[in-house]
mmCIF file of C-alpha atoms in Angstrom:
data_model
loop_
_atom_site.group_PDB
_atom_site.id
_atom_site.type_symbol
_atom_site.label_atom_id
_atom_site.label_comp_id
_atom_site.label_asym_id
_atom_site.label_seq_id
_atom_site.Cartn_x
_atom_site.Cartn_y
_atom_site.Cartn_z
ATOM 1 C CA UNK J 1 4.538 43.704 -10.747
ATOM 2 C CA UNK J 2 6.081 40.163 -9.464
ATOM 3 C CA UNK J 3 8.585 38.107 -11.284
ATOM 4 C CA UNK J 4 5.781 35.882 -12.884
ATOM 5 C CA UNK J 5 4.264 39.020 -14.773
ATOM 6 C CA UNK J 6 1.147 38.879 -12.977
ATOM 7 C CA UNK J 7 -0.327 42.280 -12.048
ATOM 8 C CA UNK J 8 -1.705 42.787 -8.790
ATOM 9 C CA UNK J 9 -2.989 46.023 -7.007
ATOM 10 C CA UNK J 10 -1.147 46.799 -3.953
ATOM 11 C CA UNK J 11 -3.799 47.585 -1.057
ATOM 12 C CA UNK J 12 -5.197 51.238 -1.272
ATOM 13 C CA UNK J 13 -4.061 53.120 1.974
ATOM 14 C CA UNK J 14 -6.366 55.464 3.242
ATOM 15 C CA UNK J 15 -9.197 53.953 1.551
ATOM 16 C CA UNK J 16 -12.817 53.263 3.050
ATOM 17 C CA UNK J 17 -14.612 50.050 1.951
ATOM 18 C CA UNK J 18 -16.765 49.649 5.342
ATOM 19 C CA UNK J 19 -19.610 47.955 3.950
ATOM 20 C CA UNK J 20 -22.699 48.585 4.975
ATOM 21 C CA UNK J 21 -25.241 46.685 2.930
ATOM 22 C CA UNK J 22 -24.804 44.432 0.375
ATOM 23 C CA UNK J 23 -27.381 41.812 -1.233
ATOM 24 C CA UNK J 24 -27.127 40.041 -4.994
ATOM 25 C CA UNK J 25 -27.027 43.311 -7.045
ATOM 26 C CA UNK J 26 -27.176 45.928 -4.553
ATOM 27 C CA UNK J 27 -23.712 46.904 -2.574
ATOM 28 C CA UNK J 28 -23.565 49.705 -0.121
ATOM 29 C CA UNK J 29 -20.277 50.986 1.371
ATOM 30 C CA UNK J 30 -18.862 53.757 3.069
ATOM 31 C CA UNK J 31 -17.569 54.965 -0.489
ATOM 32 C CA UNK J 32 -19.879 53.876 -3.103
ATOM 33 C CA UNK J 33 -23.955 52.749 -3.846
ATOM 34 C CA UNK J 34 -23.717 50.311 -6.625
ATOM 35 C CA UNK J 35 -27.223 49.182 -7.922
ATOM 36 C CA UNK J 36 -26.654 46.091 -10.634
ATOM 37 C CA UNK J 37 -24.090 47.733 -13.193
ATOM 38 C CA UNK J 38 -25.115 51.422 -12.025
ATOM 39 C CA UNK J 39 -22.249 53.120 -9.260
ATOM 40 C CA UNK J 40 -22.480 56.060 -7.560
ATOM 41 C CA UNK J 41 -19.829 57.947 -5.055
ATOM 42 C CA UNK J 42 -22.040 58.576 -1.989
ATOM 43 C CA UNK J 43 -19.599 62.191 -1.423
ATOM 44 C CA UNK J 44 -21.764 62.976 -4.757
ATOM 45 C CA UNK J 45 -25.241 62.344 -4.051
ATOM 46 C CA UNK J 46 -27.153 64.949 -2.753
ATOM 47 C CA UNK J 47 -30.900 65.691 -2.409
ATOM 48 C CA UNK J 48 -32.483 62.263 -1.161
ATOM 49 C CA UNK J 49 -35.631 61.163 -1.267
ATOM 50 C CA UNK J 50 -38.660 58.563 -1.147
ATOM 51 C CA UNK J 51 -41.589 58.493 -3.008
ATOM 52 C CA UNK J 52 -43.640 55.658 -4.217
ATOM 53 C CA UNK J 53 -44.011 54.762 -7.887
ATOM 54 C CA UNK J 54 -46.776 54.982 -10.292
ATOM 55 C CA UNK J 55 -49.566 52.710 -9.511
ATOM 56 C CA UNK J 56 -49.929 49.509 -12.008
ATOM 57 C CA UNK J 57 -51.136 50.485 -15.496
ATOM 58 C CA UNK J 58 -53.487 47.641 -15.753
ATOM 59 C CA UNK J 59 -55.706 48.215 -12.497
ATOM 60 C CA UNK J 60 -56.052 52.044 -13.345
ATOM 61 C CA UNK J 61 -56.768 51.017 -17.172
ATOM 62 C CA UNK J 62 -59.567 48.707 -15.224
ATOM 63 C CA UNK J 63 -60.337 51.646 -13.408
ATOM 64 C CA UNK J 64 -61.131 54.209 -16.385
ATOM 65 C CA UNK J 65 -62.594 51.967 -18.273
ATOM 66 C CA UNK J 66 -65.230 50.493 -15.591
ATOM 67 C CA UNK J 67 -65.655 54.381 -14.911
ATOM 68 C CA UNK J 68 -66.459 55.156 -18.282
ATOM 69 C CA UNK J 69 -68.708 52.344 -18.810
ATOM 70 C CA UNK J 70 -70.783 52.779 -15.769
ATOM 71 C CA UNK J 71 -70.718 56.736 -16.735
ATOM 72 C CA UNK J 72 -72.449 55.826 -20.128
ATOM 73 C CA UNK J 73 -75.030 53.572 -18.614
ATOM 74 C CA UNK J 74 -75.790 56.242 -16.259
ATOM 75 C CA UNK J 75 -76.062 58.916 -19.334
ATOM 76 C CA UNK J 76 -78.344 56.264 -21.416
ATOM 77 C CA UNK J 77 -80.599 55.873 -18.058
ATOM 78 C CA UNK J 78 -80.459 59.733 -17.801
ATOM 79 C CA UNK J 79 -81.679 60.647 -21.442
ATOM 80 C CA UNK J 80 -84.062 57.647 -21.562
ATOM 81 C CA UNK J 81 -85.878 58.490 -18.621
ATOM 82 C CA UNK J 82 -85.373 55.175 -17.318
ATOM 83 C CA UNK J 83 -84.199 56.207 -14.061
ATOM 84 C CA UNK J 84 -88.402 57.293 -13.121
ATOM 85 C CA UNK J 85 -89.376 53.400 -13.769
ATOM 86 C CA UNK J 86 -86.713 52.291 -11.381
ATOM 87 C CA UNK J 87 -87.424 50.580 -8.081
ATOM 88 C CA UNK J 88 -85.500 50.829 -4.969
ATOM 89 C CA UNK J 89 -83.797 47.619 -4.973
ATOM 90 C CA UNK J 90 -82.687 48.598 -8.756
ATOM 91 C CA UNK J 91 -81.452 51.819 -7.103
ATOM 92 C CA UNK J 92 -79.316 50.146 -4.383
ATOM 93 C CA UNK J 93 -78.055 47.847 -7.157
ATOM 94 C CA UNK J 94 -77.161 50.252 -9.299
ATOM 95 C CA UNK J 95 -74.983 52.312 -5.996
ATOM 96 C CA UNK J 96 -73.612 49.192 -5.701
ATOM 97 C CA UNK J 97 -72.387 48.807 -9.174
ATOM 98 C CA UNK J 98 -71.086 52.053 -9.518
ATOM 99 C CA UNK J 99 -69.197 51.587 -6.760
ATOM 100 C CA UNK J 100 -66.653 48.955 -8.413
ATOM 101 C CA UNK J 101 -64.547 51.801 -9.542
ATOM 102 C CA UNK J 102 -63.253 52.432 -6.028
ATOM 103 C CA UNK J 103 -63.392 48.479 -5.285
ATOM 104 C CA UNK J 104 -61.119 48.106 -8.259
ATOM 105 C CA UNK J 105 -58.704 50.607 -7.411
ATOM 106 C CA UNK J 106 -58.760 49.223 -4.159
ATOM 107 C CA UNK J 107 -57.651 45.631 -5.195
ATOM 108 C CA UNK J 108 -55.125 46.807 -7.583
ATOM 109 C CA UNK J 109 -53.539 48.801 -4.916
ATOM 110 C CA UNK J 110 -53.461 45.713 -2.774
ATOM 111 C CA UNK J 111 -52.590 43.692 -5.521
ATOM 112 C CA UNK J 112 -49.672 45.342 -6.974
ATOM 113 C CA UNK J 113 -48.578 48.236 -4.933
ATOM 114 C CA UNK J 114 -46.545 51.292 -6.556
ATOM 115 C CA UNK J 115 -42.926 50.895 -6.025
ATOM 116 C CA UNK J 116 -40.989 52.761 -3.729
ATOM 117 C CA UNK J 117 -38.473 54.850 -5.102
ATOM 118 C CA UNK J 118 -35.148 56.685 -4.089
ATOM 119 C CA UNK J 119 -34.387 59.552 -6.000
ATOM 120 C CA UNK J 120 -31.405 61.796 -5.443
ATOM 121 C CA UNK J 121 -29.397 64.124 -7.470
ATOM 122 C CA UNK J 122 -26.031 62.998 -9.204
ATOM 123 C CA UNK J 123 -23.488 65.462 -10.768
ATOM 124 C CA UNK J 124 -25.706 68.310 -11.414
ATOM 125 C CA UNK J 125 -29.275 65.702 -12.501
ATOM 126 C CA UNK J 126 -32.361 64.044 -10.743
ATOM 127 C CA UNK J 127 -32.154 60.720 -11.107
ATOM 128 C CA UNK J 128 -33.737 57.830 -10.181
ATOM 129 C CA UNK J 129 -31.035 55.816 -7.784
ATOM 130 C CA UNK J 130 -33.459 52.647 -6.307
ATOM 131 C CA UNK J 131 -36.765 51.026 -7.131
ATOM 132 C CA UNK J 132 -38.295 48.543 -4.815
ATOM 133 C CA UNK J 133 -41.171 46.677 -4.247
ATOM 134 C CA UNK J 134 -40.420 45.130 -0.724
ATOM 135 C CA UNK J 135 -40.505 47.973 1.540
ATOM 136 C CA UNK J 136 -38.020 45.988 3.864
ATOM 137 C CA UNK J 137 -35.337 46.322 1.457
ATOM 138 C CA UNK J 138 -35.770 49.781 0.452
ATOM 139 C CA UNK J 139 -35.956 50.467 3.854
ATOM 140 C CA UNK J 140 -32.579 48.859 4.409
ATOM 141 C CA UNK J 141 -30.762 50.006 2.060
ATOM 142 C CA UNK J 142 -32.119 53.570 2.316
ATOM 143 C CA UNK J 143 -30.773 53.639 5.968
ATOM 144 C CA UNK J 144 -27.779 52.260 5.063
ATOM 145 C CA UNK J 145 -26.874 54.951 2.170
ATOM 146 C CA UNK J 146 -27.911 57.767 4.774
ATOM 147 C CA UNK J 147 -25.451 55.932 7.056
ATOM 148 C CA UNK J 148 -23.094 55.991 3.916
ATOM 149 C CA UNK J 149 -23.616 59.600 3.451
ATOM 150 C CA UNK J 150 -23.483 60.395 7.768
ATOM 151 C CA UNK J 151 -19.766 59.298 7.438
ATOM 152 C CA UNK J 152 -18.835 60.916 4.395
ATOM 153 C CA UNK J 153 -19.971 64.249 6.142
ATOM 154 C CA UNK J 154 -18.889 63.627 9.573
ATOM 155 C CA UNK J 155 -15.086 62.335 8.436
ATOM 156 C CA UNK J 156 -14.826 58.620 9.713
ATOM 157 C CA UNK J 157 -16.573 55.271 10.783
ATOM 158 C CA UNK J 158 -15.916 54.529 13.971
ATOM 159 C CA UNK J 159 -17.204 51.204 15.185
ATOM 160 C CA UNK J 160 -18.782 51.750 18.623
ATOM 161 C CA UNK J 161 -18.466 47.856 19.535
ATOM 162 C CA UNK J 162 -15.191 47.200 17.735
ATOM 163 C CA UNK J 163 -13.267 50.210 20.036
ATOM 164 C CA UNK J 164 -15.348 48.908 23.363
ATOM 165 C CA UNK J 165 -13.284 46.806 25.693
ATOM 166 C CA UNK J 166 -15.385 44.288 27.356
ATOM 167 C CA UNK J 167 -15.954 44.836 31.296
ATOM 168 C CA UNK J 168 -14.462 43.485 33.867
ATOM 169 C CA UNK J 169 -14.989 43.568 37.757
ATOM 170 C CA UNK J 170 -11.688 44.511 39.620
ATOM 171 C CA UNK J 171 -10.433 41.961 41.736
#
C-alpha cells in the first residue's frame, strides 16, 4: 500500500497472461477462457469437443406440420379412392407437393443454421463452454483454446518470432 492509501496489486511473477484471442466478450489466454461473465482455467478443461446445435425450432415445426398435413391428404385420397380418378399431371403435382417437406427443411437449414458448439468438461461436469453461429469465430477461438491448452501441457509459450534474430549476411 502507498502513502496515499490507494491499493494497488504488485505485478504477479511467474504468471502467464499471453493472450491469445480476445474479441468484445470472449478473452482467451494462456491461463484462462472467459466467455461474457463465465471463466474457466484452461489447466481444468478437459474432454473438448464440436458439435453443431439443434436445428431452428420454427423450420422443423414447418417441417412436421407440412408432413402431417400432406400425410392426411394422402390418407383422405387413400380411403376415398380418389387416387384411381387421378391423372398424370395430378400425380406429378401431387410428388411435387409432397416434396416441400424436404424443400422446407432445406431452406431452414440454409436459413438459420444450427449453432456450433464447444463442449468440454469442467471440474468433474459436461458443460457447454461456446455457442456460435459464425463458424469463423468458433473456429478461432477453438484453435486458440487448444493452443491455450498445448501450453498448459507442454510447460511454456515460447514465441518462435520474438526469440528469432533477424539475418544478416557476413561482411
Amino acid at each position: 500500500m502507498n502513502r496515499e492509501g490507494a491499493k494497488t496489486r504488485p505485478p504477479r511473477t511467474g504468471a502467464r497472461s499471453t493472450l491469445l484471442y480476445a474479441r468484445p466478450g470472449i478473452i482467451v489466454t494462456v491461463d484462462r477462457f472467459t466467455i461474457g461473465r463465465n471463466s474457466y482455467r484452461v489447466a481444468d478443461l478437459t474432454h473438448l469437443r464440436t458439435t453443431r446445435g439443434p436445428h431452428d425450432r420454427i423450420a422443423v415445426r414447418a417441417v412436421v406440420i407440412t408432413a402431417g398435413m400432406l400425410g392426411g391428404v394422402g390418407v383422405l385420397l387413400g380411403f376415398t379412392g380418389g387416387l384411381h380418378r387421378l391423372t398424370a399431371g395430378a400425380y406429378l403435382i401431387l410428388g411435387a407437393v409432397f416434396l416441400l417437406p424436404a424443400a422446407l427443411a432445406l431452406v431452414g437449414d440454409r436459413w438459420r443454421p444450427p449453432p456450433h458448439e464447444l463442449w468440454g468438461w469442467y471440474q468433474g461436469s459436461e458443460m457447454l463452454l461456446f455457442s456460435a453461429d459464425d463458424e469463423r469465430q468458433f473456429g478461432q477461438v477453438t484453435r486458440s483454446l487448444l493452443r491455450a491448452r498445448e501450453v498448459n501441457r507442454y510447460g511454456s509459450w515460447v514465441d518462435p518470432l520474438a526469440g528469432a534474430e533477424p539475418w544478416r549476411p557476413n561482411r
